[in-house]
XYZ file of C-alpha atoms in Angstrom:
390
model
C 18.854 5.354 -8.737
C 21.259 6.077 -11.223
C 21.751 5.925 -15.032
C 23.499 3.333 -16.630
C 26.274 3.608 -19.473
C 23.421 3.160 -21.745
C 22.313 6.638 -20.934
C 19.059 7.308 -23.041
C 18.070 3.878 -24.095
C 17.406 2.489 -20.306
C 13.764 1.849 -20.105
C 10.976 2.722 -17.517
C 7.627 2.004 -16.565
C 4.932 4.636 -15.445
C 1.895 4.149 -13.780
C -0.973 7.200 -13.940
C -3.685 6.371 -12.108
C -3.634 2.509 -12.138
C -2.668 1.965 -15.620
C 0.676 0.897 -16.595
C 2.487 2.940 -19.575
C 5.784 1.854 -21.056
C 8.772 0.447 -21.331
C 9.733 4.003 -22.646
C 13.208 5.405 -22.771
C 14.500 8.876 -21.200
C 13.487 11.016 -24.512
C 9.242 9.384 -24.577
C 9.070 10.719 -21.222
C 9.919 14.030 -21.791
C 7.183 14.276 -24.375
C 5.253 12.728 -21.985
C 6.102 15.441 -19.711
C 5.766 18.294 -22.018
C 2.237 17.362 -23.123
C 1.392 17.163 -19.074
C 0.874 13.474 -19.165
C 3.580 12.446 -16.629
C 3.732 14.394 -13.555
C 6.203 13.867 -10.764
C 4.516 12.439 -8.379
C 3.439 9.398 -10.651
C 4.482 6.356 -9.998
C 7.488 4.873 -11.868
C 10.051 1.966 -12.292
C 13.005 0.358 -14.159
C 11.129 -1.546 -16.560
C 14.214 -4.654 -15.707
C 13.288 -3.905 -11.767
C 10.227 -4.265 -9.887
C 10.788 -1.498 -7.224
C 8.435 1.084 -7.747
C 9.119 5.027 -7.001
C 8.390 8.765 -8.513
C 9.063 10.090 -11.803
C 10.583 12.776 -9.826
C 13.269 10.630 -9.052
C 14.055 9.530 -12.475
C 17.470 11.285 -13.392
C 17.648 14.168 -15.856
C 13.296 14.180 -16.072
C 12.675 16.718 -13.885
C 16.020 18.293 -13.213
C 15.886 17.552 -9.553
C 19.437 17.961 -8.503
C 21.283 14.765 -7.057
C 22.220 14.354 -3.439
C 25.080 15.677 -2.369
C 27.148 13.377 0.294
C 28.019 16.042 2.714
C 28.441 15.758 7.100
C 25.088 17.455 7.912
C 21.699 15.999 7.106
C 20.372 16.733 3.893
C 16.247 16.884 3.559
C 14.691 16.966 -0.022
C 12.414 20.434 -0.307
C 8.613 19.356 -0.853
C 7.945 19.606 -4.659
C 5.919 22.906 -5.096
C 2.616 22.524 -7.193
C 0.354 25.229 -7.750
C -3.118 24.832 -6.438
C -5.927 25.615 -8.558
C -8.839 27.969 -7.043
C -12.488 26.613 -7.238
C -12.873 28.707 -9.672
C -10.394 26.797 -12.117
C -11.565 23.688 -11.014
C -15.299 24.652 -11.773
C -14.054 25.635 -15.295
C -11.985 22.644 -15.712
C -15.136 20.812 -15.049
C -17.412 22.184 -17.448
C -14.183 21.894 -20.092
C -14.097 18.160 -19.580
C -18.004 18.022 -19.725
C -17.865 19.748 -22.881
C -14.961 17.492 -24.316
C -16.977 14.488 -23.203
C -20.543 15.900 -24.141
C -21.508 12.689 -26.411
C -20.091 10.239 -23.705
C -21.472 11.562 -20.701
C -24.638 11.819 -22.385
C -24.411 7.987 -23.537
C -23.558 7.107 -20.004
C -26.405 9.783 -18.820
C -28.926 7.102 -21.064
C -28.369 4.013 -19.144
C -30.137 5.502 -16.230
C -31.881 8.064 -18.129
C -33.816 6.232 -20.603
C -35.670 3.132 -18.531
C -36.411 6.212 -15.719
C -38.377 7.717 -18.928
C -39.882 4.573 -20.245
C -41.180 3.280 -16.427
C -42.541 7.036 -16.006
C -44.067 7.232 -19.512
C -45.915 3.516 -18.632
C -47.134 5.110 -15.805
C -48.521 8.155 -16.720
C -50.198 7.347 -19.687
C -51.749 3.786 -19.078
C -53.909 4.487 -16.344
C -55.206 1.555 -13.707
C -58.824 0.354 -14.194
C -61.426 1.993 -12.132
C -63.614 -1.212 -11.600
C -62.503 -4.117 -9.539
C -61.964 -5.955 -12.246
C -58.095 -7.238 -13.799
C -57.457 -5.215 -16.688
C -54.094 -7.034 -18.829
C -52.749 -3.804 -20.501
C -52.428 -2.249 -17.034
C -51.036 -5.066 -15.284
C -48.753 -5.651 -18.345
C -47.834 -1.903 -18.480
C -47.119 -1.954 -14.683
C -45.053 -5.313 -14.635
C -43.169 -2.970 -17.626
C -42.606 -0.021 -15.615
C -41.462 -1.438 -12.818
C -38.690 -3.881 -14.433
C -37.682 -0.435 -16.258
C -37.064 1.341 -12.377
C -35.273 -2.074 -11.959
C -33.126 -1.727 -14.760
C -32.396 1.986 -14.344
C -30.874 0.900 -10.460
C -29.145 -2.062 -11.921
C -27.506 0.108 -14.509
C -26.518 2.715 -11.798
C -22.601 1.549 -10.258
C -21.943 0.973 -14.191
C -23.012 5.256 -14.495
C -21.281 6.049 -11.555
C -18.228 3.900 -12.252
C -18.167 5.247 -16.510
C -17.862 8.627 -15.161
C -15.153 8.457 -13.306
C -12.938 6.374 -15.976
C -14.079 8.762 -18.271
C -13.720 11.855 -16.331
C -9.875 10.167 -15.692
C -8.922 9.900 -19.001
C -10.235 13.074 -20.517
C -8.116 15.297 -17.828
C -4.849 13.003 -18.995
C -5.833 14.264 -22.687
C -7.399 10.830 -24.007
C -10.296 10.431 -25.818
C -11.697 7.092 -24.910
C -14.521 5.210 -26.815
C -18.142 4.765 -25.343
C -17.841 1.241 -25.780
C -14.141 0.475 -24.191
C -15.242 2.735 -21.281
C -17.789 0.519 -20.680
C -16.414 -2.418 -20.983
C -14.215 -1.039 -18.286
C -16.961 0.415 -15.875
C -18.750 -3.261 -16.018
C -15.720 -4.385 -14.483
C -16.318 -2.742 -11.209
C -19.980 -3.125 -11.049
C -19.920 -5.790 -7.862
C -17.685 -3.368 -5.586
C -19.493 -0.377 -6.579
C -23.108 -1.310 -6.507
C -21.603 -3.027 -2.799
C -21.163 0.591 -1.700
C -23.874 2.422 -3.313
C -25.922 -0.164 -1.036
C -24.136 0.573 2.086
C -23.866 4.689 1.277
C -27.260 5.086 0.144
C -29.060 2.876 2.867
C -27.106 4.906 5.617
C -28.561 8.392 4.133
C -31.672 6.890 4.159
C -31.762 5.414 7.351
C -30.162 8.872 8.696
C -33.417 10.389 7.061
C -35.794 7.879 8.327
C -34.494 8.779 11.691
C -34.900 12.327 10.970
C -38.902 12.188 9.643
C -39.567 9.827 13.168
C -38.081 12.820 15.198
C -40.334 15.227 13.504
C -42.931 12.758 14.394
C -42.375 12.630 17.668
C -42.194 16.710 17.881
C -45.374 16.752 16.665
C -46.776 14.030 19.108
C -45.380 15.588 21.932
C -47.980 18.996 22.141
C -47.195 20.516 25.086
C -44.622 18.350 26.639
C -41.586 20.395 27.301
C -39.634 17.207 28.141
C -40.517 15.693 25.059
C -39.972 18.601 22.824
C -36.209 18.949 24.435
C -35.762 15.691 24.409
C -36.708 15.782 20.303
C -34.327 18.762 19.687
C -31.382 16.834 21.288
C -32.316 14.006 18.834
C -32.378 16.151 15.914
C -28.605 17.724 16.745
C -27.829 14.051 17.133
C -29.142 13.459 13.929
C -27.901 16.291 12.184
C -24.710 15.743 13.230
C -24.423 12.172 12.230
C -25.515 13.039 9.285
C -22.607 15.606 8.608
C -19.997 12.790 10.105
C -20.980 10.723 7.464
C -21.012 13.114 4.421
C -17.522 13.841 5.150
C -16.683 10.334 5.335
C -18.062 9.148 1.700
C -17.132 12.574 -0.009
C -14.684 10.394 -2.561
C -15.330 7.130 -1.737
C -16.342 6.759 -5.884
C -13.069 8.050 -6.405
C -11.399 5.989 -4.281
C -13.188 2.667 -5.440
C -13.046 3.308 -9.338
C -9.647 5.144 -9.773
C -7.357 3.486 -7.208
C -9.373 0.274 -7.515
C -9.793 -0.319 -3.951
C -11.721 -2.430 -1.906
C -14.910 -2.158 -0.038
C -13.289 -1.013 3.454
C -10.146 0.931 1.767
C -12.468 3.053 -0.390
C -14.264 4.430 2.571
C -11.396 4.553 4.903
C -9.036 6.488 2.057
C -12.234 8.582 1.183
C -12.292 9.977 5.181
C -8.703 10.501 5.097
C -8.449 12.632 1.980
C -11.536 14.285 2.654
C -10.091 15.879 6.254
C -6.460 15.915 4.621
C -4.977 19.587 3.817
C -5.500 21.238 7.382
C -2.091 23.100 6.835
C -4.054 25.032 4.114
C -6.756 27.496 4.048
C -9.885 25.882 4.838
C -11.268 27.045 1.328
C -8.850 25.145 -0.048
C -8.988 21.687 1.278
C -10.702 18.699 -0.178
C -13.430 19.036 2.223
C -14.903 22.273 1.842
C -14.283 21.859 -2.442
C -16.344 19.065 -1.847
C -19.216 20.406 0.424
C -18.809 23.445 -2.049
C -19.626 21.556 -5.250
C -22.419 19.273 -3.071
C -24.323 22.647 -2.603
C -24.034 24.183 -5.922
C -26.016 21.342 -6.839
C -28.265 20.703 -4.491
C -29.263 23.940 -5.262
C -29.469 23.654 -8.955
C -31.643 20.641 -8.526
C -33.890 22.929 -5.864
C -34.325 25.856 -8.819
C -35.370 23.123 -11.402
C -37.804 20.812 -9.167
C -39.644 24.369 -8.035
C -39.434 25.608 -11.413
C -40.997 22.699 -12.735
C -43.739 21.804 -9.731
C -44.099 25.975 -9.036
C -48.182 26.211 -10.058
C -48.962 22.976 -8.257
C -46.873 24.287 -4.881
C -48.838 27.523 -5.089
C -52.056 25.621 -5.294
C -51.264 23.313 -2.545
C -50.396 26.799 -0.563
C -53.681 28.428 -1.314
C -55.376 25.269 -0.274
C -53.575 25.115 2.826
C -54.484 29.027 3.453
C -58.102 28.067 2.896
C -59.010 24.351 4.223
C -59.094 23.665 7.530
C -59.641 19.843 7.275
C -56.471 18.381 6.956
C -58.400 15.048 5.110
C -60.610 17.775 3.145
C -57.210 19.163 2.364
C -55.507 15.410 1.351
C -58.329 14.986 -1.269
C -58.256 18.372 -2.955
C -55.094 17.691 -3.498
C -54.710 14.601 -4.609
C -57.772 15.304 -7.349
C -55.782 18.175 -8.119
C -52.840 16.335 -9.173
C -55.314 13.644 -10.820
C -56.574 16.561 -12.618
C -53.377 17.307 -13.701
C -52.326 14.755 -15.747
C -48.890 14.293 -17.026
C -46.745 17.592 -15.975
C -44.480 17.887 -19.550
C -42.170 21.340 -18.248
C -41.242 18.852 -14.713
C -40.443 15.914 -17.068
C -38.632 17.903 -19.307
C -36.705 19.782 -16.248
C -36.429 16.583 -14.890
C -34.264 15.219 -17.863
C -32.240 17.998 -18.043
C -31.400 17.868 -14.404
C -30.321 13.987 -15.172
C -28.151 15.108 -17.906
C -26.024 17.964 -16.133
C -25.931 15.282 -13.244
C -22.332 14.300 -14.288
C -21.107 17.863 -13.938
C -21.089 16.459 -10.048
C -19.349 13.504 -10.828
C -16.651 14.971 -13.137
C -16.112 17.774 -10.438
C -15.431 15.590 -7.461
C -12.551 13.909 -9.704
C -11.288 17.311 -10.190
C -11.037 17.469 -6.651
C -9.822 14.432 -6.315
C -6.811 14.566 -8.998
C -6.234 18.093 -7.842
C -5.618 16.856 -4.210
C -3.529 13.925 -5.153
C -1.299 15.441 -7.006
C -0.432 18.156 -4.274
C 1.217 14.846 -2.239
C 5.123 16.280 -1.493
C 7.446 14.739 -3.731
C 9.346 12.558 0.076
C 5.405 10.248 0.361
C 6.099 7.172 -1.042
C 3.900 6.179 -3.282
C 1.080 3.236 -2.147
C 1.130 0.257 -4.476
C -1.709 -2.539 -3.856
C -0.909 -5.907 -4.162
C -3.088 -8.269 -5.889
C -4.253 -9.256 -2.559
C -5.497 -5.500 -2.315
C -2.996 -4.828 0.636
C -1.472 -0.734 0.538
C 1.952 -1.061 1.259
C 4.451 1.933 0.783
């Protein structure tokens, strides 16, 4: 693709992560380039032709030298990008967080605050001790539970918000509350599709798990049954792994390159066990498993933090009680006794609002592994029928 005698003034069109930017001439996408808005491997066209390619390939942009005719084959080097360590990405993840604070947190509310109000209801209006109907509780149940409604209805539009806004923060934009929502709304159906098919398999996967320790327990002195329990619980376990791998980016996937229900998860297990011709601590799996266990284990410190007295009461019970159903109702007057637990609720919230931390990391990974694609890959545009062609 060559210039024309117009030189500077021919026009292109770019395309950075689904959205369109342009017609801009020759000298725009320099700046572009200078402020690290416009990489090479982005997408980009003649704005008069509708064949899309690379901004690597636009002449004089990147200084990529033209093709020489010559007798022997010629092959294009890869372009070279430097990868980031999970250290910069865990950095660049807590940057966007912190340029993002107010929208993250606004996002954080839509889930956050009927979660509150539904646990609030329920701690504080208490059910009536006498069989008969009391109207403030049933009222302040019906409440509680349309809030834990509304907090699972407003979940794909959380998920969804953080990666547009995650997105456009890294490309140096600083996008409203309100337009980002107006976007994430948009992709509610497809993402709240998923969330019902990811979620249910985890907790299937678990359900499976809890019957196997069931059955262990059943089985006494069985030696059959006790082998035949283990070789479940590999089974299990290893299922479980499979499909961790598998839905690692499928958010990313669904949002960001906007595609469908069976492309999201099918691109999500292909990126995720992408990168084998790199260390293993650098691939998109083991990033992602990484930043999974960082914080599962955050969300371990705060829950024992929080529930730490009541564990070590349920521990010196156990020590001391024999009867498992004498045990069952010290406890549960225990936790009666208790009342409403203010340091867990408080814990609680904060764990809700460093939750996007996750989010806005997996998108690191995510841009950070699309953007090491060699400059040769053609890029995949989807039709409006959602078909990838290259």
């Amino acid at each position: 693709m060559m210039l024309d005698d117009q030189g500077v003034t021919e026009e292109w069109i770019v395309r950075v992560q689904g959205t369109e930017y342009g017609p801009a001439n020759i000298e725009t996408l320099r700046e572009w380039k200078a402020e690290g808005r416009l990489l090479p491997v982005n997408e980009a066209r003649r704005a008069d032709v509708d064949l899309w390619t690379t901004a690597a390939k636009i002449p004089g942009l990147f200084s990529v030298p033209p093709v020489v005719p010559s007798t022997g084959a010629f092959t294009q080097p890869p372009l070279q990008i430097s990868r980031r360590s999970f250290t910069q990405i865990l950095t660049e993840t807590l940057q966007i967080y912190r340029k993002g604070f107010f929208q993250f947190l606004g996002l954080t509310l839509l889930v956050l605050l009927p979660s509150i109000c539904s646990q609030l209801t329920t701690a504080f209006v208490k059910p009536p001790q006498a069989s008969t109907v009391d109207v403030l509780s049933v009222l302040a149940a019906g409440f509680a539970f349309l809030m834990f409604i509304l907090s699972i209805v407003m979940w794909p539009v959380y998920i969804a918000g953080i990666q547009i806004l995650t997105a456009d923060i890294a490309r140096g934009n600083r996008p409203s509350l309100v337009a980002m929502l107006n976007e994430a709304v948009r992709f509610w159906p497809r993402v709240a599709a998923l969330c019902i098919f990811v979620y249910g398999v985890f907790f299937l996967l678990m359900v499976f798990g809890l019957a196997i320790a069931a059955m262990s327990l059943a089985a006494g002195s069985s030696v059959l049954l006790v082998l035949v329990a283990m070789a479940l619980l590999i089974l299990q376990v290893w299922m479980f792994g499979r499909f961790f791998v598998n839905v690692l980016f499928w958010q990313q996937f669904a949002v960001l390159e906007k595609a469908g229900f069976i492309d999201s998860l099918r691109e999500s297990r292909d990126l995720a066990r992408s990168g084998r011709d790199r260390p293993w601590f650098q691939r998109p799996l083991w990033r992602g498993a990484f930043i999974a266990s960082i914080w599962f284990a955050v969300v371990l410190a705060i829950t024992l933090g929080a529930q730490w007295g009541t564990l070590q009461h349920y521990f010196n019970q156990l020590l001391t009680t024999q009867d498992p159903q004498a045990l069952l109702q010290q406890m549960t007057e225990a936790q009666q006794a208790s009342g409403f637990n203010i340091p867990a609720f408080a814990l609680g919230a904060v764990e809700k609002i460093l939750q996007p931390l996750v989010g806005i990391a997996f998108v690191v990974v995510y841009l950070e592994s699309k953007l090491e694609l060699p400059s040769y890959v053609e890029p995949i545009v989807r039709t409006d029928e959602g078909d990838a062609v290259r």
